[in-house]
Coordinates of C-alpha atoms and ligand atoms in Angstrom, one line a residue:
X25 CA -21.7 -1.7 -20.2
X26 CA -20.1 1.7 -19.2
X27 CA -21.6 3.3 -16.2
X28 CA -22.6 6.1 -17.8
X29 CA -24.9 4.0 -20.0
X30 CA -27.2 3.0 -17.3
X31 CA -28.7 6.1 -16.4
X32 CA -32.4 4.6 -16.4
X33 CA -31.4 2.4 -13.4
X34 CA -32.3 5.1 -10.4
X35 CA -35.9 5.4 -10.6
X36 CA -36.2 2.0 -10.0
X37 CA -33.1 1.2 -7.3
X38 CA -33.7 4.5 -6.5
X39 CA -37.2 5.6 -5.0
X40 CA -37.4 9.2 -2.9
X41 CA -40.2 10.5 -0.8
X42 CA -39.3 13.9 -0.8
X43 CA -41.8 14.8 2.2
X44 CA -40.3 11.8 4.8
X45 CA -39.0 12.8 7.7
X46 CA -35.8 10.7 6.4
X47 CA -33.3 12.8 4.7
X48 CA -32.9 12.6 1.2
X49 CA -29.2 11.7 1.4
X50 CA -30.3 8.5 3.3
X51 CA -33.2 7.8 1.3
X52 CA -31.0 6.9 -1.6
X53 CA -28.4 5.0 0.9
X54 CA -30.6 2.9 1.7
X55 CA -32.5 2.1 -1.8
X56 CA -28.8 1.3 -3.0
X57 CA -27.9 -0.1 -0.1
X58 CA -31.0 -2.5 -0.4
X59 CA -30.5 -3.2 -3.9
X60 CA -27.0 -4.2 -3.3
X61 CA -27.6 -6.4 -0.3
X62 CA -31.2 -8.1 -2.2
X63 CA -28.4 -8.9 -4.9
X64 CA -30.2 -6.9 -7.9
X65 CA -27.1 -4.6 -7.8
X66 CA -25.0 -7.3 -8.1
X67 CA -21.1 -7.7 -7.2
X68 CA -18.9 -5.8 -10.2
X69 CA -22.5 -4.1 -11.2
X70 CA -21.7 -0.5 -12.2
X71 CA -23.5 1.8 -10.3
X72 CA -24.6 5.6 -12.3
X73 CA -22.4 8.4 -11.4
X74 CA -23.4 11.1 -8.4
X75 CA -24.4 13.7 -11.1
X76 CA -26.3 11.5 -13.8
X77 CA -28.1 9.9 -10.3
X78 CA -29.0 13.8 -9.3
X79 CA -30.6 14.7 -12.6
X80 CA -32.7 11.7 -12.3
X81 CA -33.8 12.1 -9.0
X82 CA -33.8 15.6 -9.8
X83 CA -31.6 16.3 -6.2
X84 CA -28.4 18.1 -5.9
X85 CA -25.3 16.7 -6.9
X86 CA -24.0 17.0 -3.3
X87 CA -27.3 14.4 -1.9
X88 CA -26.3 11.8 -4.4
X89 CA -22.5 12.3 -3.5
X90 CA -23.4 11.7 0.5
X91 CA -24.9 8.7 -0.1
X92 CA -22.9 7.5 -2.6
X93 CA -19.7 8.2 0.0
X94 CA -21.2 6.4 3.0
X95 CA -21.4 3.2 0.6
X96 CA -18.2 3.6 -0.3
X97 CA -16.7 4.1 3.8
X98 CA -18.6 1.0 4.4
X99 CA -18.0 -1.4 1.6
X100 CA -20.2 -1.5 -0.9
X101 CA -19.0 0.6 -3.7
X102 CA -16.0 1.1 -4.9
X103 CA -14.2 3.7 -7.2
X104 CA -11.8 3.0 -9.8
X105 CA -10.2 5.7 -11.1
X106 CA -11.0 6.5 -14.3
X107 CA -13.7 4.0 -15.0
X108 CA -16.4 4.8 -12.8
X109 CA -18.5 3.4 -9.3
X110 CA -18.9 0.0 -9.1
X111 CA -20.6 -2.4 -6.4
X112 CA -17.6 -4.0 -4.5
X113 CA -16.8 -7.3 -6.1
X114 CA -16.6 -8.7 -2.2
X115 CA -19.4 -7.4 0.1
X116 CA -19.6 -8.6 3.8
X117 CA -22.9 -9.6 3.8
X118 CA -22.4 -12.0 0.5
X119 CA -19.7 -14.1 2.1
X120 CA -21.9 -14.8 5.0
X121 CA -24.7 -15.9 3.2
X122 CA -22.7 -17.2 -0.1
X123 CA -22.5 -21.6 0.5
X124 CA -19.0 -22.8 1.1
X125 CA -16.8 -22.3 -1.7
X126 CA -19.1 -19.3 -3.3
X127 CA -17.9 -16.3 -4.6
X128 CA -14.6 -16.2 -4.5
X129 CA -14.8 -20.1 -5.5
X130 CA -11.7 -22.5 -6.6
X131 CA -11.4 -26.0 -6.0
X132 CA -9.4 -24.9 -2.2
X133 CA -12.0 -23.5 -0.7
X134 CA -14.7 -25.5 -1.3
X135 CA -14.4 -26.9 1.7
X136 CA -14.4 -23.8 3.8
X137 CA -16.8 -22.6 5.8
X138 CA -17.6 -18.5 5.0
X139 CA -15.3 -15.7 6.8
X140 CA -16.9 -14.6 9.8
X141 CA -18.8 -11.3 9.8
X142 CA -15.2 -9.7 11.2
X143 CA -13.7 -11.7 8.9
X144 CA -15.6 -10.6 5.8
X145 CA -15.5 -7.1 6.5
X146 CA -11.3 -7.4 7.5
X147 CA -10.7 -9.6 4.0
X148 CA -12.8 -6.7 1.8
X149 CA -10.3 -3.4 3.2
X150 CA -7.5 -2.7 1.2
X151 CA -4.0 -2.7 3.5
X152 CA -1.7 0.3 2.1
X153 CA 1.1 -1.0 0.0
X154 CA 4.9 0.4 0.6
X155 CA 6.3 2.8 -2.6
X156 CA 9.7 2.6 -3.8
X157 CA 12.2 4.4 -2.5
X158 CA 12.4 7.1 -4.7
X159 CA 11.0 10.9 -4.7
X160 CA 8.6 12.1 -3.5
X161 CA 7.8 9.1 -1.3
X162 CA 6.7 10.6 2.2
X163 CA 5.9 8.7 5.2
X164 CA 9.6 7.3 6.2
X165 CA 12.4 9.0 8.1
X166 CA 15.8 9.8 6.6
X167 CA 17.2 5.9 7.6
X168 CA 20.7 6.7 6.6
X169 CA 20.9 9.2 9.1
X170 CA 20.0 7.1 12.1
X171 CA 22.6 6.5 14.3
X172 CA 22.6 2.8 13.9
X173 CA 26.3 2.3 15.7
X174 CA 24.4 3.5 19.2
X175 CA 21.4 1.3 18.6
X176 CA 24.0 -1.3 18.1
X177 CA 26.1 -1.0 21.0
X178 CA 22.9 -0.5 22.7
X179 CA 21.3 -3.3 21.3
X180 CA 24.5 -5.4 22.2
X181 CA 24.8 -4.6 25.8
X182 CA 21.1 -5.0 27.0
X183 CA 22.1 -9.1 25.2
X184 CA 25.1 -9.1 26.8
X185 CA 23.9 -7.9 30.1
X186 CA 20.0 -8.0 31.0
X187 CA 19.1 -11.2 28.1
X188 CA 18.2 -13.6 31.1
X189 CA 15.3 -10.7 32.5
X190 CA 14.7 -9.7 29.5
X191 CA 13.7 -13.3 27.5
X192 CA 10.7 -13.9 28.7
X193 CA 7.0 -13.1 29.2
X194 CA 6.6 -9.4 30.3
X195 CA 3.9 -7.0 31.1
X196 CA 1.6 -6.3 28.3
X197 CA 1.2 -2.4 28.8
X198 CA 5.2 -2.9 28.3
X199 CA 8.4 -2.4 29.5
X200 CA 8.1 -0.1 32.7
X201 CA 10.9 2.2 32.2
X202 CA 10.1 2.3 28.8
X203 CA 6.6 3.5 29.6
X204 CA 8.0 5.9 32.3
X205 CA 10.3 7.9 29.7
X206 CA 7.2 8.0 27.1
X207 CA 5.0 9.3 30.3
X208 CA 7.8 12.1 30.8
X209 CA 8.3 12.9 26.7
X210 CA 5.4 13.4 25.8
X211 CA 4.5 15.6 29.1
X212 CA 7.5 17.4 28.2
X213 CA 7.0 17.5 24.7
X214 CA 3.1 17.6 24.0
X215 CA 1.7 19.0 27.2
X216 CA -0.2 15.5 27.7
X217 CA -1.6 15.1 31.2
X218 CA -1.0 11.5 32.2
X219 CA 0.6 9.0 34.5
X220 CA 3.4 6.2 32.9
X221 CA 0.6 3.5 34.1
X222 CA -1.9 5.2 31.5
X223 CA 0.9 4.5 28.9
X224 CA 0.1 1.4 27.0
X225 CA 3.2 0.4 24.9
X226 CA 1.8 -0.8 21.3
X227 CA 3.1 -2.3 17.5
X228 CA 3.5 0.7 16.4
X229 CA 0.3 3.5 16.1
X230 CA -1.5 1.4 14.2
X231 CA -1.9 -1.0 16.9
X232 CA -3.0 1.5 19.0
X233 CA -5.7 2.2 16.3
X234 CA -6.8 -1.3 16.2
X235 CA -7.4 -1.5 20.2
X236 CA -9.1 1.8 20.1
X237 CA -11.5 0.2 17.4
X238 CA -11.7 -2.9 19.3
X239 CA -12.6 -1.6 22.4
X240 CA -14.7 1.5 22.2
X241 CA -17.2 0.4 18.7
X242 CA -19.8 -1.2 18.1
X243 CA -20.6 -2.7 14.7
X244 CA -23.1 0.5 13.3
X245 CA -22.0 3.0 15.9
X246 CA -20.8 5.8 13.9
X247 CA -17.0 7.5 13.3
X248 CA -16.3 11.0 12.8
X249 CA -13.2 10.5 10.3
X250 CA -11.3 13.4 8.4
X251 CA -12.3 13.6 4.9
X252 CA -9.9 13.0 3.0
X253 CA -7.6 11.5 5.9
X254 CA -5.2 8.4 6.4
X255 CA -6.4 5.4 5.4
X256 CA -4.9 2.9 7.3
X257 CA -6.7 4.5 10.6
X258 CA -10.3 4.4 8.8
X259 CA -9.6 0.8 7.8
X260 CA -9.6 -0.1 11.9
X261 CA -12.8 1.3 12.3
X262 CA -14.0 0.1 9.0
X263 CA -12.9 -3.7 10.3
X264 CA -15.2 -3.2 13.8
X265 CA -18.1 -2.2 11.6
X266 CA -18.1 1.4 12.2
X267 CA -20.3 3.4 10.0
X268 CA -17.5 5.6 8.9
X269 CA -18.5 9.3 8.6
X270 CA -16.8 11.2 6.5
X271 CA -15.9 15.1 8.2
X272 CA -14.7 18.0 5.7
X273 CA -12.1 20.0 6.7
X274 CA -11.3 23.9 6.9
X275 CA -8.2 26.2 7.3
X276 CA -8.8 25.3 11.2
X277 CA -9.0 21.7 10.7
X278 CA -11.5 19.0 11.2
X279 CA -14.9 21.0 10.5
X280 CA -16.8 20.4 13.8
X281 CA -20.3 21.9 12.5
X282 CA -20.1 20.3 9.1
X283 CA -19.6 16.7 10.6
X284 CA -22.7 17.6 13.1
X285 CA -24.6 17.9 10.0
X286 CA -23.9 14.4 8.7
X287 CA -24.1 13.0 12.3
X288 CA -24.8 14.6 14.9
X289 CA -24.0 11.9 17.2
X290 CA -21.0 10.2 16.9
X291 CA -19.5 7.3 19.4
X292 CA -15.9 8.4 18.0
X293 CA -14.2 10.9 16.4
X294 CA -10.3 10.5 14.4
X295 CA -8.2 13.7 14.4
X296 CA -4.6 14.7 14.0
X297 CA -5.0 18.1 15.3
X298 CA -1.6 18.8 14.9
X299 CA -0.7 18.2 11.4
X300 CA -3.8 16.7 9.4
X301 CA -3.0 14.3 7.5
X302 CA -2.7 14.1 4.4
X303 CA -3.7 18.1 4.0
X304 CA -1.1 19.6 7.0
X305 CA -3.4 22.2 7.9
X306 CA -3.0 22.7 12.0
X307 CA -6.1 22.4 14.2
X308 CA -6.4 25.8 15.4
X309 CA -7.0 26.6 19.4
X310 CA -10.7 27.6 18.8
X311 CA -11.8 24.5 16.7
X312 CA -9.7 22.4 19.1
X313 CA -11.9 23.7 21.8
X314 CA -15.2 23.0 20.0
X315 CA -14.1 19.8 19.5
X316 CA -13.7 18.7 22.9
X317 CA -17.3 20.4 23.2
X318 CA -18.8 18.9 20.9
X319 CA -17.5 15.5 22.3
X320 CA -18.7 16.4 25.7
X321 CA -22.2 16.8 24.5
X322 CA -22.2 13.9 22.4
X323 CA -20.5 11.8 24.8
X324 CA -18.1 10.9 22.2
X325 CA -14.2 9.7 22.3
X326 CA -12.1 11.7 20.6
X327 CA -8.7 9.9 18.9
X328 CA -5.6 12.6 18.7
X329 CA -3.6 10.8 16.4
X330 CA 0.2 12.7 16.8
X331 CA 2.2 11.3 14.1
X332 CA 4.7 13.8 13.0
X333 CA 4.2 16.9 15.5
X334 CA 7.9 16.8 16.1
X335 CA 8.8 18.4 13.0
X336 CA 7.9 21.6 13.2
X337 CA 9.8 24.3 11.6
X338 CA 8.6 27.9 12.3
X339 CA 6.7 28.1 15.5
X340 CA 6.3 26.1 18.8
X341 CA 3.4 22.9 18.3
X342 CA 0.3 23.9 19.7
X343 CA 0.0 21.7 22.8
X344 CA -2.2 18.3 22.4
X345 CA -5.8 17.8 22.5
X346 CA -5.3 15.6 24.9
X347 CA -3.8 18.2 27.5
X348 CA -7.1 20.5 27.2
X349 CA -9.8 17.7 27.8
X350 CA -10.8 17.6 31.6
X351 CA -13.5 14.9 30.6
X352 CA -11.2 12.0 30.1
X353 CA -12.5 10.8 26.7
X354 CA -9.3 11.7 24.2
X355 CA -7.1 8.9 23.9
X356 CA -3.4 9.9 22.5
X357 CA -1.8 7.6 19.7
X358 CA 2.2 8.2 19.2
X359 CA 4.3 6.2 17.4
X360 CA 8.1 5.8 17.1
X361 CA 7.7 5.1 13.5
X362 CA 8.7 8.9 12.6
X363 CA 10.8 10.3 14.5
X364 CA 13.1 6.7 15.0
X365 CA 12.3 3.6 12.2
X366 CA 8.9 2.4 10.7
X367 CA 10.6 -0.9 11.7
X368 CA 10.5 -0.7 14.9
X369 CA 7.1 -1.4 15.4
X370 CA 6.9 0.6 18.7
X371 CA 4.4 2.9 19.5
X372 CA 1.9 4.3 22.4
X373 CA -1.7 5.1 23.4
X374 CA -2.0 7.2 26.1
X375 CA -5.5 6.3 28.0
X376 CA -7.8 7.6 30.3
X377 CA -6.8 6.2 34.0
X378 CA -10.4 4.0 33.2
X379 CA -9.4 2.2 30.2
X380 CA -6.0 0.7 31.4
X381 CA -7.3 -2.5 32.1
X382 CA -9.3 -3.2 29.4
X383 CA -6.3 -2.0 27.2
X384 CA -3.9 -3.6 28.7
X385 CA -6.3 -7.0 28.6
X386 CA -6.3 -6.1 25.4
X387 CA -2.8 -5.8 24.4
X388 CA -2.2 -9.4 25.9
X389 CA -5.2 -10.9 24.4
X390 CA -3.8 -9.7 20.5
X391 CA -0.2 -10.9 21.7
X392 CA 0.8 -10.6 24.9
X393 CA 3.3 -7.5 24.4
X394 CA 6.1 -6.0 22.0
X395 CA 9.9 -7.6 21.7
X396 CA 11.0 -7.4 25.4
X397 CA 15.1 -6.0 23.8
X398 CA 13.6 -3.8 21.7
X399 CA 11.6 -1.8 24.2
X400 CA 14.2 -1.6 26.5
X401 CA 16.9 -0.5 24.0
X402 CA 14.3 2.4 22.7
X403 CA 14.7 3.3 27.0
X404 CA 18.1 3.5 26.8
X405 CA 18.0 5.0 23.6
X406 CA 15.8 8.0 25.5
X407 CA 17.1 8.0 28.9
X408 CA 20.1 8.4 27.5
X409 CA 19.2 12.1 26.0
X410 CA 19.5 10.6 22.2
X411 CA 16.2 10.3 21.3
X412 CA 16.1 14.0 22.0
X413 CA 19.2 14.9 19.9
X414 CA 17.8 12.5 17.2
X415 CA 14.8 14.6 17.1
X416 CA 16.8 18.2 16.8
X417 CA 19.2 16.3 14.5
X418 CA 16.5 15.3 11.8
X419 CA 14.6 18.7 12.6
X420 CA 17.3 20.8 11.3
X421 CA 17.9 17.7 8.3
X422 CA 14.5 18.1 7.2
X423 CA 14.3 21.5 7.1
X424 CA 17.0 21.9 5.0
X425 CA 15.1 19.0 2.5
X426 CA 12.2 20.7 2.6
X427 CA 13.9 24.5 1.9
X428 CA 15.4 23.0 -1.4
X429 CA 11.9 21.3 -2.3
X430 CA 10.4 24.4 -1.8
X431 CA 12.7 26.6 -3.6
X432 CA 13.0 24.1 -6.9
X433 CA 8.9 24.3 -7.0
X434 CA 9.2 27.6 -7.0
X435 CA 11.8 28.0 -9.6
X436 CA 10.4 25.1 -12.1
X437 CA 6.8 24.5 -11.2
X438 CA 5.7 28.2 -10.6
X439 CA 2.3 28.8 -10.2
X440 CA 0.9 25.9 -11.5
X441 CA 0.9 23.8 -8.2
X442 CA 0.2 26.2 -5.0
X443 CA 1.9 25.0 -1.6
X444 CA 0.3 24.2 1.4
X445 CA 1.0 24.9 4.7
X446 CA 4.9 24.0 4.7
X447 CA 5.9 25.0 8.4
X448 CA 5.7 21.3 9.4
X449 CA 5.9 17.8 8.7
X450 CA 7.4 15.6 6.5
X451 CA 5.9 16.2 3.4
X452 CA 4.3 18.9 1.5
X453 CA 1.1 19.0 -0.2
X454 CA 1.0 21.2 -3.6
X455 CA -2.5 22.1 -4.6
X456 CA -3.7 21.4 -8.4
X457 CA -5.7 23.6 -10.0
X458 CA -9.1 23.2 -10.3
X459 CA -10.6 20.3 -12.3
X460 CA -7.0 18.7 -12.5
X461 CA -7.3 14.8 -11.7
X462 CA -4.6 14.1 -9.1
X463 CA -4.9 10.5 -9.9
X464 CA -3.8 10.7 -13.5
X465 CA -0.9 13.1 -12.7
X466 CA 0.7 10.5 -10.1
X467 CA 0.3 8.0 -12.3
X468 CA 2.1 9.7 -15.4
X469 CA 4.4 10.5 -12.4
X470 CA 5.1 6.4 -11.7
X471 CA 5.5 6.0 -14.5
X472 CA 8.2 8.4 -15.4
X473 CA 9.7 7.1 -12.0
X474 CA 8.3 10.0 -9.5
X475 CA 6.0 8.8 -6.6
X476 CA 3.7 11.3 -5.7
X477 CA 0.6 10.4 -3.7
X478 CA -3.2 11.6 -5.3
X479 CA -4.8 13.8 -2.6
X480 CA -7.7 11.9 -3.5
X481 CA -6.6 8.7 -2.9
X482 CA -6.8 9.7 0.7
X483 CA -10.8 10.4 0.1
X484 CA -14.0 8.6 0.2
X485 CA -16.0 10.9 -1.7
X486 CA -15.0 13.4 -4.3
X487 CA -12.7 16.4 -3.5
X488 CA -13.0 19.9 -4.4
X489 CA -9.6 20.4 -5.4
X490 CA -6.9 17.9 -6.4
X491 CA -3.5 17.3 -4.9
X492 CA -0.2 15.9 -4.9
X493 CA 1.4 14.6 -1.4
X494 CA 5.5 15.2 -2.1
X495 CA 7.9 13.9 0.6
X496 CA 11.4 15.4 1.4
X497 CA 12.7 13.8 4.5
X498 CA 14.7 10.7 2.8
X499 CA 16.3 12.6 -0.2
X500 CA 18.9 14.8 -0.9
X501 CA 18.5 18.1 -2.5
X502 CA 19.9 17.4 -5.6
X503 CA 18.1 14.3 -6.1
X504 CA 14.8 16.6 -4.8
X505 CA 16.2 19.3 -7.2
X506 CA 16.1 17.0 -10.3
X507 CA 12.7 15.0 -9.5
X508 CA 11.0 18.5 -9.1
X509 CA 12.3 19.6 -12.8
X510 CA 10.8 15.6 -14.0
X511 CA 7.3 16.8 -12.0
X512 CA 7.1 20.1 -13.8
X513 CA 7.5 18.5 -17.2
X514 CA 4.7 15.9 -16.3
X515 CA 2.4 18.7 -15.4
X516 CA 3.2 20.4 -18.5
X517 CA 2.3 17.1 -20.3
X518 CA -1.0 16.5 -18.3
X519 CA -1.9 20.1 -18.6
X520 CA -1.6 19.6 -22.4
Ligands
PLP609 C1 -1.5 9.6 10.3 C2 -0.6 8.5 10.7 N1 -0.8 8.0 11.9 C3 0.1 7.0 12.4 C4 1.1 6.6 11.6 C5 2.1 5.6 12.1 O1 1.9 4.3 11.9 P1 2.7 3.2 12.6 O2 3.2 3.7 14.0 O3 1.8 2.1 12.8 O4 3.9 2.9 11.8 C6 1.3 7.1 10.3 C7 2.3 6.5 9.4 O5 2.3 6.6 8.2 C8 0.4 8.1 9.9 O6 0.6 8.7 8.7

């Protein structure tokens, strides 16, 4: 049956008291969330669309969507693109109460016992899968223009000269000269305010972003997250049991009073002030500054996610969240991943002078710490004053990448994609118009071998406007030069 066919269903799974004291957004949550759990929306079950479940319930389209998002940040619904809502085939609350061997059955598991709650919610996330390495892939640094002779010879003398100290256990915050130079960068760098013992060395950011879930939710406390906004953060706090709030953004960023009307309390809140992503739009001083105020007054952590704020090609970075707070509730996530290898695996949260012992407790308790050579090579690598010409290297690189991808959109895609904010980062976003579907484009796209990431991919709920996330940094301009002429033709074919 097609979605669309069921419109009769919401007056019974749905049923409003439009007097309560409960807001209407909620009521419906929890009718669907109630027939999804009491099994009469079952697993697969296609669920009505937002705007046939507002006629019926005779709401606006924007209640029905709320609701409808919140189930999807927590589980129970699902999109697929072009087909419609549907109840998640896996919910947590099934496999705990499914017997042995249930739903996802075969003659293996019949002898299992169910996932643990944990468990169940970990197994239903989707992890991000790696694209080819073709345009317009974003995310990864230009590799072939590492210097992988130094990390060699660097690599080779810490073996030759330090394997002995460095083969065993170690400390779990990490290496302490590593930490140290981290401490001193990002001071330098970012303006963070911090000591090198509030430096905990992790598996890259995402690491970071699991302790940070681990340690400061609850199952049910709520997130502020960036709507739309990276998914692999959301599926950390998704995996604690975080009721995952969706926050709208603005041309100054994460939209403080918007997310105070969907929650006004929060327990946590996920920003990347300095280059949102996926959107690039910069947290301006002002909203930064409500920010930390809301946070104060809702006694909130705040997560400044720093990704990419090294490439910046116009202006100086505004300095770091972190640097501003005097409260001591932002913790600072960096990763090496950018500016150095995804590969690498090395990254940082920077924590209040509080949380280092539960994070470094932590840190030991996932697995005791990261590869004893590598951190001490990356010390070298940035005592050593290459980091730093790394970074200028690849900033003039990428600007230069992202200059030619500009100029070919502007010479063979015109008007009909509109550039965002381009003075940073590794990867642009061009805006569709109006009604376009971002999905179907970056899927003509693959297909005619061009990767381009769906804004709305990035999303939990619908998105005004459509977009296309294009990378620069690993490609030539020639080979950006000739993928931008294959984009404009597909947008001529998907404009019809
Ligand atoms: C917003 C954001 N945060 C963090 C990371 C870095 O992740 P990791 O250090 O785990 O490789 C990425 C990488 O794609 C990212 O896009």
């Amino acid at each position: 049956m097609s979605p669309r066919t069921i419109s009769s269903a919401p007056p019974t799974l749905v049923r409003l008291e439009p007097g309560a004291r409960t807001p209407l957004h909620r009521q419906i949550y929890d009718s669907l969330r109630e027939a999804i759990v009491s099994g009469r929306l079952a697993p697969g079950a296609p669920v009505p669309a937002t705007r046939v479940l507002a006629q019926e319930l005779r709401v606006s389209r924007n209640t029905t969507a709320a609701a409808v998002a919140q189930l999807r940040a927590e589980g129970y619904l699902e999109v697929r693109p072009r087909s419609g809502t549907f109840v998640s085939p896996l919910l947590p609350e099934a496999v705990l109460t499914a017997p042995a061997g249930g739903r996802r059955g075969g003659a293996t598991r019949a002898h299992h016992p169910a996932l643990a709650r944990t468990g169940a919610r970990i197994a239903a996330l989707r992890p991000s899968t790696t694209s080819a390495a073709r345009p317009f892939r974003f995310g990864v640094p230009a590799l072939d223009a590492f210097p992988w002779e130094l990390w060699a010879r660097l690599t080779s003398r810490r073996l030759r000269h330090s394997a002995a100290g460095l083969a065993g256990y170690s400390g779990p915050a990490g290496y302490a000269p590593l930490r140290s130079a981290i401490a001193q960068y990002v001071r330098a760098a970012r303006g963070v305010v911090c000591e090198p013992d509030q430096v905990i060395v992790t598996s890259g950011a995402q690491q970071g972003l699991d302790l940070v879930a681990r340690l400061l939710v609850d199952p049910g406390d709520t997130v502020w997250f960036e709507e739309p906004g990276y998914p692999s953060a959301r599926a950390a706090f998704r995996a604690v049991g975080a009721a995952v709030v969706p926050v709208p953004l603005d041309d100054e960023g994460l939209d403080v009073r918007a997310g105070a009307r969907r929650a006004r309390q929060a327990r946590l809140v996920y920003a990347t002030p300095s280059r949102q992503y996926p959107v690039g739009v910069t947290m301006s001083a002002a909203r930064r500054l409500e920010l930390l105020q809301w946070a104060r007054r809702a006694n909130a952590w705040v997560v400044e996610d720093d990704y990419d704020s090294e490439f910046r090609y116009v202006s100086r970075p505004l300095a770091c969240l972190q640097g501003l707070d005097d409260s001591g509730r932002v913790l600072y996530v960096g990763t090496f991943s950018k500016t150095l290898f995804p590969g690498l695996r090395l990254g940082y949260v920077i924590v209040p002078a509080d949380l280092v012992d539960a994070f470094t407790t932590a840190r030991a308790v996932a697995d005791w710490h990261s590869a004893s050579v590598e951190q001490a090579v990356l010390a070298d690598f940035i005592e050593g004053g290459h980091f730093a010409r790394h970074i200028r290297r690849m900033r003039v690189l990428y600007q230069a990448r992202r200059d030619a991808l500009l100029a070919a959109l502007r010479e063979f895609v015109g008007d009909r994609i509109e550039v965002g904010d381009a003075a940073a980062g590794m990867q642009l976003l061009g805006w569709l118009p109006g009604g376009a579907s971002d999905r179907r484009i970056a899927e003509l796209a693959h297909a005619e071998g061009v990767e381009v990431a769906a804004l709305s991919s990035f999303a939990v709920g619908p998105l005004p406007r459509g977009g296309l996330v294009l990378g620069f940094t690993e490609f030539a301009p020639p080979v950006l030069r000739t993928a931008v002429r294959r984009l404009a033709a597909i947008l001529d074919r998907a404009h019809g």
